[in-house]
Amino acid sequence: MTSREETEELNLRERPPGALEVRPPGPLTAGGDPEGGGPGGELATAAPPAEGDGAPSGPEPARKSRKLRMALIVVIAIGVAAAAGLAATGALGGEDSEEPAAGPSGPAATAEVKRTTLTSSETVDGTLGYGDVSTVEAIAPAAGGADPGADTGTGRPAGGGGTAAGSGGDAADTGAGIVTWTPNEGSTIKRGDTVYSVDGEKVPLFYGDTPLYRTLSDGSEGGDVELLERNLDKLGYTGFTVDETYSPDTADAVSAWQEDMGREQTGVVEAGDAVTAESARRVAALQTWPGAKAEGAVLDWTGTERVVSVELDAQFEDLVRVGTKAEVELPNGTTVDGKVTDIGTPPAASGSSSGDAGGQGEEDQESTLPLQLTVGEQDKLGRYQAAPVDVVLKADTREDVLAVPVNALVARQGGGYAVQKVTAGGSTESVPVELGMFANGLVEITGDGVEEGMSVGVPK
């Protein structure tokens, strides 16, 4: 048997250049010189198998050793990189570190305290159009022995009784006349213009919110009399006083109007002799045509000016009131000013019928609130008649306030907020602030030491 010293010398002679030294069995260690030249750099492994065991010889052990050495170098490199990263981010130091800071540490970025005007707003979806649609229904002319003001149960006064001699048609059976003229879709109807014609007689538009629902003649009194007289006055008829009393002078003016309309001059106004609306109307769609019986729907109409309709989410209800200003953005990017003129009630305010399904439907409907906005400069709307728009509701405005970006705020221990004022030396000091309005990424701040132009820290 050979001695330990002889075995080591034999291994040393047979070890190829660059190969690791083979040591007796023991743990794998590494340290000091990675080449294994010194005591701390020796890399020991188990003794090679005896001859005849099929163990490889030559450069193969060297290749394996080089792989091990490379793996150790990679691990060390990763560790060094990780430590450098932690040091860069402060994870290895901070206020509790025993090492003194190299110098004042400023914020990652800064922003200035600015004096500005803040407007609290919310952008919602809207639809540009002509507003609510209403339907005009024909009223059968009064004739025969029926009281022209009697209710037929259909919302229209009763027509004549029986069949007209020689006609034999359905129109005569019901007392309804024949539609002889209708306007074009998209046309505008103003005060005094014809809405439709029945049996050759024109039915004009009067402005007002009370329909002509009864016969008006000498001695009649009421708001509908005043409505009639006001419209006759606006159309140029004179000689009477606009009040709630139908006088002989009123009858004379009515006769003159009837003559101009091509009607029989009776001085008496029958129910349905004119259609009333609050203002000029635009014909949205026709529901009948010349030759049809004058009963039921004649046409649908809207206002003449384009408006914006919004179904507002209930969570924003406190942002709006009648008069709230808004900015409307059209599909082409153009913006126009608008104003809230009408706030409706949730569709489900009247309640739901029954069942779980009904309850669910009510909940869904209550989540929105209908709004209508007017646009003063109609010409800026271009040719859009029905288009989706963005509506910026301007709920409140604060002028001449000091503001900073919202991300400049720092929560204080115990409650409240502060900003980090950047000093001349580059360090920061905490300045407590009171918060005001939030708008467009900014927040209004007040407090001792808060000044316009002051530099504060913000995240980068």
CSV table of C-alpha atoms in Angstrom, one decimal:
chain,number,residue,atom,x,y,z
A,1,MET,CA,0.0,0.0,0.0
A,2,THR,CA,1.1,3.5,-0.7
A,3,SER,CA,1.3,6.2,2.0
A,4,ARG,CA,-1.0,9.2,2.0
A,5,GLU,CA,1.9,11.4,0.9
A,6,GLU,CA,2.7,9.1,-2.0
A,7,THR,CA,-1.0,9.1,-3.1
A,8,GLU,CA,-1.1,12.9,-3.1
A,9,GLU,CA,2.1,13.1,-5.0
A,10,LEU,CA,0.8,10.6,-7.5
A,11,ASN,CA,-2.4,12.6,-8.0
A,12,LEU,CA,-0.4,15.7,-8.4
A,13,ARG,CA,1.7,14.2,-11.2
A,14,GLU,CA,-1.3,12.8,-13.0
A,15,ARG,CA,-3.5,15.9,-12.7
A,16,PRO,CA,-3.9,17.7,-16.0
A,17,PRO,CA,-3.1,21.4,-16.1
A,18,GLY,CA,-6.0,23.4,-14.7
A,19,ALA,CA,-7.7,20.4,-13.0
A,20,LEU,CA,-8.8,20.6,-9.4
A,21,GLU,CA,-6.7,18.9,-6.7
A,22,VAL,CA,-8.2,15.7,-5.5
A,23,ARG,CA,-8.5,15.4,-1.7
A,24,PRO,CA,-9.5,12.5,0.5
A,25,PRO,CA,-13.3,12.2,1.1
A,26,GLY,CA,-14.7,15.2,2.8
A,27,PRO,CA,-17.2,18.1,2.5
A,28,LEU,CA,-17.3,20.4,-0.5
A,29,THR,CA,-15.8,23.8,0.5
A,30,ALA,CA,-15.0,27.0,-1.3
A,31,GLY,CA,-13.3,30.2,-0.2
A,32,GLY,CA,-10.3,32.5,-0.7
A,33,ASP,CA,-8.7,32.2,-4.1
A,34,PRO,CA,-11.3,30.7,-6.5
A,35,GLU,CA,-8.4,29.0,-8.4
A,36,GLY,CA,-7.7,26.9,-5.3
A,37,GLY,CA,-4.2,28.1,-4.9
A,38,GLY,CA,-4.2,28.9,-1.2
A,39,PRO,CA,-5.4,27.2,1.9
A,40,GLY,CA,-8.7,29.0,1.8
A,41,GLY,CA,-9.2,28.3,-1.9
A,42,GLU,CA,-9.0,24.5,-1.9
A,43,LEU,CA,-11.9,22.7,-3.3
A,44,ALA,CA,-12.2,19.2,-2.0
A,45,THR,CA,-14.3,16.3,-3.2
A,46,ALA,CA,-14.6,12.6,-2.7
A,47,ALA,CA,-11.7,10.4,-3.8
A,48,PRO,CA,-11.9,9.0,-7.3
A,49,PRO,CA,-13.2,5.4,-7.6
A,50,ALA,CA,-10.6,2.7,-7.8
A,51,GLU,CA,-9.2,1.5,-11.1
A,52,GLY,CA,-11.5,-0.8,-12.9
A,53,ASP,CA,-14.7,0.8,-11.7
A,54,GLY,CA,-15.2,2.5,-15.0
A,55,ALA,CA,-14.3,6.0,-13.8
A,56,PRO,CA,-13.3,8.4,-16.6
A,57,SER,CA,-9.8,9.7,-16.8
A,58,GLY,CA,-8.1,12.6,-18.5
A,59,PRO,CA,-9.7,16.1,-19.0
A,60,GLU,CA,-13.3,15.1,-18.0
A,61,PRO,CA,-12.8,15.9,-14.2
A,62,ALA,CA,-11.3,19.2,-15.2
A,63,ARG,CA,-14.4,20.2,-17.3
A,64,LYS,CA,-16.7,19.3,-14.3
A,65,SER,CA,-14.6,21.3,-12.0
A,66,ARG,CA,-14.7,24.3,-14.3
A,67,LYS,CA,-18.5,24.1,-14.4
A,68,LEU,CA,-18.6,24.1,-10.6
A,69,ARG,CA,-16.3,27.1,-10.4
A,70,MET,CA,-18.4,29.0,-13.0
A,71,ALA,CA,-21.6,28.2,-11.0
A,72,LEU,CA,-20.0,29.7,-7.9
A,73,ILE,CA,-19.0,32.8,-9.7
A,74,VAL,CA,-22.5,33.3,-11.1
A,75,VAL,CA,-24.1,32.9,-7.7
A,76,ILE,CA,-21.6,35.4,-6.2
A,77,ALA,CA,-22.3,37.9,-9.0
A,78,ILE,CA,-26.0,37.6,-8.5
A,79,GLY,CA,-25.6,38.2,-4.8
A,80,VAL,CA,-23.4,41.3,-5.4
A,81,ALA,CA,-26.0,42.7,-7.9
A,82,ALA,CA,-28.8,42.1,-5.5
A,83,ALA,CA,-27.0,43.8,-2.7
A,84,ALA,CA,-26.2,46.8,-4.9
A,85,GLY,CA,-29.9,47.0,-5.8
A,86,LEU,CA,-30.9,46.9,-2.2
A,87,ALA,CA,-28.4,49.6,-1.3
A,88,ALA,CA,-29.6,51.8,-4.1
A,89,THR,CA,-33.2,51.6,-3.0
A,90,GLY,CA,-32.3,52.1,0.7
A,91,ALA,CA,-33.5,48.7,1.7
A,92,LEU,CA,-30.1,48.1,3.4
A,93,GLY,CA,-30.1,51.4,5.2
A,94,GLY,CA,-32.6,54.1,6.0
A,95,GLU,CA,-33.1,56.1,9.1
A,96,ASP,CA,-32.2,53.2,11.4
A,97,SER,CA,-28.8,52.6,9.6
A,98,GLU,CA,-25.7,53.1,11.7
A,99,GLU,CA,-23.9,54.4,8.7
A,100,PRO,CA,-24.2,58.2,8.4
A,101,ALA,CA,-25.9,59.6,5.3
A,102,ALA,CA,-23.6,60.9,2.6
A,103,GLY,CA,-25.6,64.1,2.3
A,104,PRO,CA,-29.2,65.5,2.2
A,105,SER,CA,-31.5,63.3,0.3
A,106,GLY,CA,-34.1,65.2,-1.8
A,107,PRO,CA,-37.4,64.0,-3.4
A,108,ALA,CA,-37.4,62.0,-6.6
A,109,ALA,CA,-39.2,64.9,-8.3
A,110,THR,CA,-40.7,68.2,-7.5
A,111,ALA,CA,-43.7,70.4,-8.3
A,112,GLU,CA,-44.6,74.0,-7.6
A,113,VAL,CA,-47.5,75.3,-5.5
A,114,LYS,CA,-49.5,77.2,-8.1
A,115,ARG,CA,-52.2,79.8,-7.9
A,116,THR,CA,-55.1,78.8,-10.2
A,117,THR,CA,-58.8,78.2,-10.7
A,118,LEU,CA,-60.2,74.8,-9.9
A,119,THR,CA,-63.4,73.5,-11.4
A,120,SER,CA,-65.0,70.3,-10.0
A,121,SER,CA,-66.3,68.3,-12.9
A,122,GLU,CA,-67.5,65.0,-14.1
A,123,THR,CA,-67.5,63.7,-17.7
A,124,VAL,CA,-70.6,61.7,-18.7
A,125,ASP,CA,-72.1,60.3,-21.8
A,126,GLY,CA,-74.8,62.3,-23.6
A,127,THR,CA,-76.8,62.2,-26.8
A,128,LEU,CA,-77.3,65.2,-29.1
A,129,GLY,CA,-80.8,65.5,-30.6
A,130,TYR,CA,-84.0,67.4,-30.7
A,131,GLY,CA,-85.3,66.4,-27.3
A,132,ASP,CA,-88.5,64.7,-26.3
A,133,VAL,CA,-90.9,63.5,-28.9
A,134,SER,CA,-94.6,64.2,-28.6
A,135,THR,CA,-97.5,63.1,-30.8
A,136,VAL,CA,-100.2,65.2,-32.4
A,137,GLU,CA,-103.6,63.5,-32.7
A,138,ALA,CA,-106.4,64.6,-35.0
A,139,ILE,CA,-109.7,65.7,-33.4
A,140,ALA,CA,-112.9,64.9,-35.2
A,141,PRO,CA,-114.8,68.0,-36.2
A,142,ALA,CA,-117.9,68.9,-34.2
A,143,ALA,CA,-121.2,68.3,-36.1
A,144,GLY,CA,-124.7,67.0,-35.7
A,145,GLY,CA,-126.4,67.0,-32.4
A,146,ALA,CA,-123.5,65.9,-30.2
A,147,ASP,CA,-122.0,68.3,-27.7
A,148,PRO,CA,-118.6,69.2,-29.3
A,149,GLY,CA,-117.1,69.3,-25.8
A,150,ALA,CA,-118.4,65.9,-24.7
A,151,ASP,CA,-115.7,63.3,-23.9
A,152,THR,CA,-115.9,60.3,-26.1
A,153,GLY,CA,-113.7,58.3,-23.8
A,154,THR,CA,-110.8,58.5,-26.3
A,155,GLY,CA,-109.6,61.9,-25.3
A,156,ARG,CA,-111.2,63.6,-28.3
A,157,PRO,CA,-114.5,65.4,-28.5
A,158,ALA,CA,-117.4,63.6,-30.0
A,159,GLY,CA,-118.1,63.9,-33.7
A,160,GLY,CA,-121.4,64.1,-35.5
A,161,GLY,CA,-124.0,61.3,-35.4
A,162,GLY,CA,-125.1,59.1,-38.2
A,163,THR,CA,-124.0,58.7,-41.7
A,164,ALA,CA,-123.7,61.6,-44.1
A,165,ALA,CA,-126.1,61.3,-47.0
A,166,GLY,CA,-124.6,59.6,-50.0
A,167,SER,CA,-121.2,58.9,-48.4
A,168,GLY,CA,-121.5,55.4,-46.9
A,169,GLY,CA,-117.8,55.4,-45.9
A,170,ASP,CA,-116.2,54.7,-42.6
A,171,ALA,CA,-115.2,58.3,-42.1
A,172,ALA,CA,-118.8,59.4,-42.1
A,173,ASP,CA,-119.7,56.5,-39.7
A,174,THR,CA,-117.3,57.7,-37.1
A,175,GLY,CA,-117.7,61.4,-37.7
A,176,ALA,CA,-114.0,61.7,-38.7
A,177,GLY,CA,-113.0,63.8,-41.6
A,178,ILE,CA,-110.4,63.1,-44.2
A,179,VAL,CA,-106.8,64.2,-43.9
A,180,THR,CA,-106.1,66.5,-46.9
A,181,TRP,CA,-102.6,67.8,-46.2
A,182,THR,CA,-99.6,67.0,-44.0
A,183,PRO,CA,-96.2,68.7,-43.7
A,184,ASN,CA,-92.9,67.2,-44.7
A,185,GLU,CA,-90.7,65.4,-42.2
A,186,GLY,CA,-88.0,67.7,-40.8
A,187,SER,CA,-90.0,70.9,-41.5
A,188,THR,CA,-90.5,73.6,-38.9
A,189,ILE,CA,-93.9,74.8,-37.8
A,190,LYS,CA,-94.3,78.2,-36.2
A,191,ARG,CA,-97.2,80.1,-34.7
A,192,GLY,CA,-100.0,80.4,-37.2
A,193,ASP,CA,-98.5,77.8,-39.6
A,194,THR,CA,-100.7,74.8,-40.6
A,195,VAL,CA,-100.0,71.6,-38.8
A,196,TYR,CA,-102.4,69.5,-40.9
A,197,SER,CA,-105.6,69.9,-42.9
A,198,VAL,CA,-108.9,68.0,-42.6
A,199,ASP,CA,-111.5,68.2,-45.3
A,200,GLY,CA,-109.6,71.2,-46.7
A,201,GLU,CA,-109.7,73.2,-43.5
A,202,LYS,CA,-106.3,74.2,-42.0
A,203,VAL,CA,-105.5,73.4,-38.4
A,204,PRO,CA,-102.8,75.9,-37.2
A,205,LEU,CA,-100.3,76.0,-34.4
A,206,PHE,CA,-100.9,78.3,-31.4
A,207,TYR,CA,-98.3,78.8,-28.7
A,208,GLY,CA,-99.4,77.8,-25.2
A,209,ASP,CA,-99.6,74.9,-22.8
A,210,THR,CA,-103.4,74.6,-22.7
A,211,PRO,CA,-105.2,72.8,-25.5
A,212,LEU,CA,-108.4,74.1,-27.1
A,213,TYR,CA,-110.6,71.5,-25.5
A,214,ARG,CA,-114.0,73.2,-25.6
A,215,THR,CA,-116.2,75.6,-27.6
A,216,LEU,CA,-115.3,79.3,-27.0
A,217,SER,CA,-117.8,82.0,-27.7
A,218,ASP,CA,-119.1,85.3,-26.4
A,219,GLY,CA,-119.2,85.2,-22.6
A,220,SER,CA,-116.6,82.3,-22.2
A,221,GLU,CA,-114.0,82.8,-19.5
A,222,GLY,CA,-110.8,81.1,-18.6
A,223,GLY,CA,-107.1,80.5,-19.3
A,224,ASP,CA,-107.9,79.0,-22.7
A,225,VAL,CA,-109.6,82.3,-23.7
A,226,GLU,CA,-106.5,84.2,-22.8
A,227,LEU,CA,-104.4,81.8,-24.8
A,228,LEU,CA,-106.6,82.3,-27.9
A,229,GLU,CA,-106.5,86.1,-27.6
A,230,ARG,CA,-102.8,86.2,-27.0
A,231,ASN,CA,-102.1,84.2,-30.2
A,232,LEU,CA,-104.6,86.3,-32.3
A,233,ASP,CA,-102.8,89.4,-31.0
A,234,LYS,CA,-99.3,88.0,-31.9
A,235,LEU,CA,-100.7,87.1,-35.4
A,236,GLY,CA,-101.7,90.7,-35.9
A,237,TYR,CA,-105.4,90.8,-35.1
A,238,THR,CA,-106.5,93.8,-33.0
A,239,GLY,CA,-109.5,95.5,-31.5
A,240,PHE,CA,-109.8,93.4,-28.3
A,241,THR,CA,-108.2,93.1,-24.9
A,242,VAL,CA,-106.0,90.1,-24.1
A,243,ASP,CA,-107.6,88.7,-20.9
A,244,GLU,CA,-109.6,85.7,-19.8
A,245,THR,CA,-113.0,87.0,-21.1
A,246,TYR,CA,-114.3,86.2,-24.6
A,247,SER,CA,-116.0,89.5,-25.6
A,248,PRO,CA,-117.8,90.6,-28.8
A,249,ASP,CA,-114.6,92.2,-29.8
A,250,THR,CA,-112.9,88.9,-29.4
A,251,ALA,CA,-115.6,87.3,-31.7
A,252,ASP,CA,-114.9,89.9,-34.4
A,253,ALA,CA,-111.2,89.1,-34.3
A,254,VAL,CA,-112.0,85.4,-34.5
A,255,SER,CA,-114.2,86.0,-37.5
A,256,ALA,CA,-111.3,87.8,-39.3
A,257,TRP,CA,-109.0,85.0,-38.5
A,258,GLN,CA,-111.4,82.4,-39.8
A,259,GLU,CA,-111.8,84.3,-43.0
A,260,ASP,CA,-108.0,84.3,-43.5
A,261,MET,CA,-108.0,80.5,-42.8
A,262,GLY,CA,-110.6,79.9,-45.4
A,263,ARG,CA,-113.2,78.8,-42.8
A,264,GLU,CA,-116.8,79.7,-42.2
A,265,GLN,CA,-116.9,83.0,-40.3
A,266,THR,CA,-118.8,82.1,-37.1
A,267,GLY,CA,-116.9,84.0,-34.5
A,268,VAL,CA,-116.8,80.8,-32.4
A,269,VAL,CA,-113.8,78.6,-31.8
A,270,GLU,CA,-114.4,74.8,-31.6
A,271,ALA,CA,-112.3,72.3,-29.8
A,272,GLY,CA,-109.4,71.2,-32.0
A,273,ASP,CA,-109.6,74.3,-34.3
A,274,ALA,CA,-105.9,74.8,-33.4
A,275,VAL,CA,-103.1,72.7,-32.0
A,276,THR,CA,-101.1,74.1,-29.1
A,277,ALA,CA,-97.4,73.8,-28.2
A,278,GLU,CA,-95.1,75.8,-26.1
A,279,SER,CA,-93.0,77.0,-29.1
A,280,ALA,CA,-92.1,76.2,-32.7
A,281,ARG,CA,-92.0,72.5,-33.5
A,282,ARG,CA,-90.0,70.3,-35.9
A,283,VAL,CA,-91.8,67.4,-37.6
A,284,ALA,CA,-89.9,64.3,-36.6
A,285,ALA,CA,-92.1,61.6,-38.3
A,286,LEU,CA,-95.5,61.4,-40.0
A,287,GLN,CA,-98.1,59.0,-38.7
A,288,THR,CA,-100.8,59.5,-41.4
A,289,TRP,CA,-101.1,60.7,-44.9
A,290,PRO,CA,-103.6,62.6,-47.2
A,291,GLY,CA,-106.6,60.4,-47.8
A,292,ALA,CA,-106.6,58.7,-44.4
A,293,LYS,CA,-109.3,59.2,-41.8
A,294,ALA,CA,-108.6,62.2,-39.5
A,295,GLU,CA,-108.4,60.2,-36.3
A,296,GLY,CA,-105.5,59.0,-34.1
A,297,ALA,CA,-101.9,60.0,-34.5
A,298,VAL,CA,-101.1,62.5,-37.3
A,299,LEU,CA,-97.4,63.2,-36.7
A,300,ASP,CA,-94.6,63.2,-34.1
A,301,TRP,CA,-92.7,66.4,-33.4
A,302,THR,CA,-90.0,67.8,-31.3
A,303,GLY,CA,-88.5,71.2,-30.4
A,304,THR,CA,-86.6,73.0,-33.2
A,305,GLU,CA,-83.3,73.5,-31.3
A,306,ARG,CA,-80.9,70.7,-30.6
A,307,VAL,CA,-80.4,69.7,-27.0
A,308,VAL,CA,-78.3,67.2,-25.1
A,309,SER,CA,-79.9,64.4,-23.2
A,310,VAL,CA,-78.1,62.6,-20.4
A,311,GLU,CA,-78.9,59.6,-18.3
A,312,LEU,CA,-76.9,60.6,-15.2
A,313,ASP,CA,-75.7,58.0,-12.8
A,314,ALA,CA,-77.3,58.5,-9.5
A,315,GLN,CA,-74.0,58.8,-7.7
A,316,PHE,CA,-73.4,62.1,-9.5
A,317,GLU,CA,-76.8,63.6,-8.6
A,318,ASP,CA,-75.3,66.1,-6.2
A,319,LEU,CA,-73.2,67.6,-9.0
A,320,VAL,CA,-76.1,69.1,-10.9
A,321,ARG,CA,-78.9,71.5,-10.5
A,322,VAL,CA,-80.9,73.6,-13.0
A,323,GLY,CA,-78.4,76.1,-14.3
A,324,THR,CA,-75.3,74.0,-13.9
A,325,LYS,CA,-72.8,74.8,-16.7
A,326,ALA,CA,-71.4,72.1,-18.9
A,327,GLU,CA,-69.0,71.6,-21.8
A,328,VAL,CA,-70.2,69.4,-24.7
A,329,GLU,CA,-67.6,67.7,-26.9
A,330,LEU,CA,-68.9,66.7,-30.4
A,331,PRO,CA,-67.6,63.6,-32.3
A,332,ASN,CA,-65.3,65.8,-34.3
A,333,GLY,CA,-63.6,67.2,-31.1
A,334,THR,CA,-65.3,70.6,-31.2
A,335,THR,CA,-66.6,71.8,-27.9
A,336,VAL,CA,-69.6,74.0,-27.2
A,337,ASP,CA,-71.0,75.5,-24.0
A,338,GLY,CA,-74.2,74.1,-22.5
A,339,LYS,CA,-76.4,74.5,-19.5
A,340,VAL,CA,-78.7,72.1,-17.5
A,341,THR,CA,-82.3,73.3,-18.0
A,342,ASP,CA,-84.3,70.3,-16.9
A,343,ILE,CA,-83.7,67.5,-14.3
A,344,GLY,CA,-86.2,64.7,-14.4
A,345,THR,CA,-87.0,62.0,-12.0
A,346,PRO,CA,-85.8,58.4,-12.0
A,347,PRO,CA,-88.0,56.2,-14.3
A,348,ALA,CA,-88.9,53.9,-11.4
A,349,ALA,CA,-90.1,56.7,-9.1
A,350,SER,CA,-93.7,55.7,-9.8
A,351,GLY,CA,-92.9,52.2,-8.4
A,352,SER,CA,-92.8,48.7,-9.8
A,353,SER,CA,-95.7,46.3,-10.3
A,354,SER,CA,-94.8,43.1,-8.6
A,355,GLY,CA,-92.4,40.2,-8.3
A,356,ASP,CA,-88.6,39.9,-8.0
A,357,ALA,CA,-88.1,40.7,-11.6
A,358,GLY,CA,-90.1,44.0,-11.2
A,359,GLY,CA,-88.1,44.9,-8.1
A,360,GLN,CA,-84.8,44.3,-10.0
A,361,GLY,CA,-86.0,46.4,-12.9
A,362,GLU,CA,-86.9,49.2,-10.5
A,363,GLU,CA,-83.5,49.1,-8.9
A,364,ASP,CA,-81.9,49.4,-12.4
A,365,GLN,CA,-84.0,52.3,-13.4
A,366,GLU,CA,-83.4,54.2,-10.2
A,367,SER,CA,-79.7,54.2,-10.9
A,368,THR,CA,-80.0,57.0,-13.5
A,369,LEU,CA,-81.5,60.5,-13.6
A,370,PRO,CA,-82.6,62.1,-16.9
A,371,LEU,CA,-81.1,65.5,-17.6
A,372,GLN,CA,-81.6,67.9,-20.5
A,373,LEU,CA,-79.0,70.6,-21.5
A,374,THR,CA,-79.5,73.4,-23.9
A,375,VAL,CA,-76.8,74.7,-26.3
A,376,GLY,CA,-76.9,78.5,-27.0
A,377,GLU,CA,-74.7,78.6,-30.0
A,378,GLN,CA,-76.6,76.2,-32.3
A,379,ASP,CA,-74.5,77.0,-35.3
A,380,LYS,CA,-71.4,75.5,-33.6
A,381,LEU,CA,-73.2,72.1,-33.6
A,382,GLY,CA,-72.6,71.9,-37.4
A,383,ARG,CA,-74.8,69.3,-39.2
A,384,TYR,CA,-75.1,66.9,-36.3
A,385,GLN,CA,-78.7,66.0,-35.6
A,386,ALA,CA,-78.3,62.8,-33.6
A,387,ALA,CA,-74.9,62.0,-32.2
A,388,PRO,CA,-73.1,60.7,-29.1
A,389,VAL,CA,-71.3,63.4,-27.2
A,390,ASP,CA,-69.2,63.8,-24.0
A,391,VAL,CA,-70.6,66.1,-21.4
A,392,VAL,CA,-68.3,67.7,-18.8
A,393,LEU,CA,-70.6,68.8,-15.9
A,394,LYS,CA,-69.0,71.7,-14.1
A,395,ALA,CA,-70.3,71.4,-10.6
A,396,ASP,CA,-68.3,74.0,-8.7
A,397,THR,CA,-65.5,76.5,-9.3
A,398,ARG,CA,-62.9,77.8,-6.9
A,399,GLU,CA,-60.9,80.8,-8.1
A,400,ASP,CA,-57.5,82.1,-7.0
A,401,VAL,CA,-56.5,79.2,-4.9
A,402,LEU,CA,-53.2,77.5,-4.1
A,403,ALA,CA,-53.0,74.0,-5.5
A,404,VAL,CA,-50.5,71.1,-5.9
A,405,PRO,CA,-50.7,67.7,-7.6
A,406,VAL,CA,-52.7,65.2,-5.6
A,407,ASN,CA,-49.7,62.9,-5.4
A,408,ALA,CA,-47.8,65.6,-3.5
A,409,LEU,CA,-49.9,64.9,-0.4
A,410,VAL,CA,-48.4,62.8,2.4
A,411,ALA,CA,-50.5,61.2,5.1
A,412,ARG,CA,-49.5,62.4,8.6
A,413,GLN,CA,-49.3,60.1,11.6
A,414,GLY,CA,-52.4,60.6,13.6
A,415,GLY,CA,-54.4,62.0,10.7
A,416,GLY,CA,-54.3,64.8,8.3
A,417,TYR,CA,-52.0,65.6,5.4
A,418,ALA,CA,-48.8,67.4,4.7
A,419,VAL,CA,-46.6,68.4,1.8
A,420,GLN,CA,-42.8,67.9,1.7
A,421,LYS,CA,-41.3,71.4,1.2
A,422,VAL,CA,-37.9,71.3,-0.5
A,423,THR,CA,-35.4,73.5,1.3
A,424,ALA,CA,-32.6,75.5,-0.3
A,425,GLY,CA,-30.2,72.8,0.8
A,426,GLY,CA,-32.1,70.1,-1.1
A,427,SER,CA,-33.6,68.4,1.9
A,428,THR,CA,-37.3,68.3,2.8
A,429,GLU,CA,-39.4,69.4,5.7
A,430,SER,CA,-43.0,68.5,6.4
A,431,VAL,CA,-45.6,71.3,6.1
A,432,PRO,CA,-49.1,70.4,7.4
A,433,VAL,CA,-52.0,71.5,5.0
A,434,GLU,CA,-55.7,71.6,4.9
A,435,LEU,CA,-57.4,70.3,1.8
A,436,GLY,CA,-60.0,72.0,-0.3
A,437,MET,CA,-61.4,71.1,-3.8
A,438,PHE,CA,-60.0,68.3,-5.9
A,439,ALA,CA,-60.1,68.8,-9.7
A,440,ASN,CA,-58.2,67.6,-12.7
A,441,GLY,CA,-55.4,65.9,-10.7
A,442,LEU,CA,-54.9,69.0,-8.4
A,443,VAL,CA,-56.0,69.7,-4.9
A,444,GLU,CA,-56.5,73.0,-3.1
A,445,ILE,CA,-54.3,73.4,0.0
A,446,THR,CA,-54.0,76.0,2.7
A,447,GLY,CA,-51.8,76.2,5.8
A,448,ASP,CA,-49.1,78.1,7.6
A,449,GLY,CA,-46.0,78.2,5.4
A,450,VAL,CA,-47.8,77.4,2.2
A,451,GLU,CA,-46.8,79.9,-0.5
A,452,GLU,CA,-47.2,80.3,-4.2
A,453,GLY,CA,-44.1,79.0,-6.0
A,454,MET,CA,-43.0,76.8,-3.2
A,455,SER,CA,-41.3,73.6,-4.3
A,456,VAL,CA,-42.7,70.3,-3.0
A,457,GLY,CA,-41.7,66.7,-3.4
A,458,VAL,CA,-43.7,64.3,-5.6
A,459,PRO,CA,-43.1,60.7,-6.7
A,460,LYS,CA,-41.1,60.4,-9.9
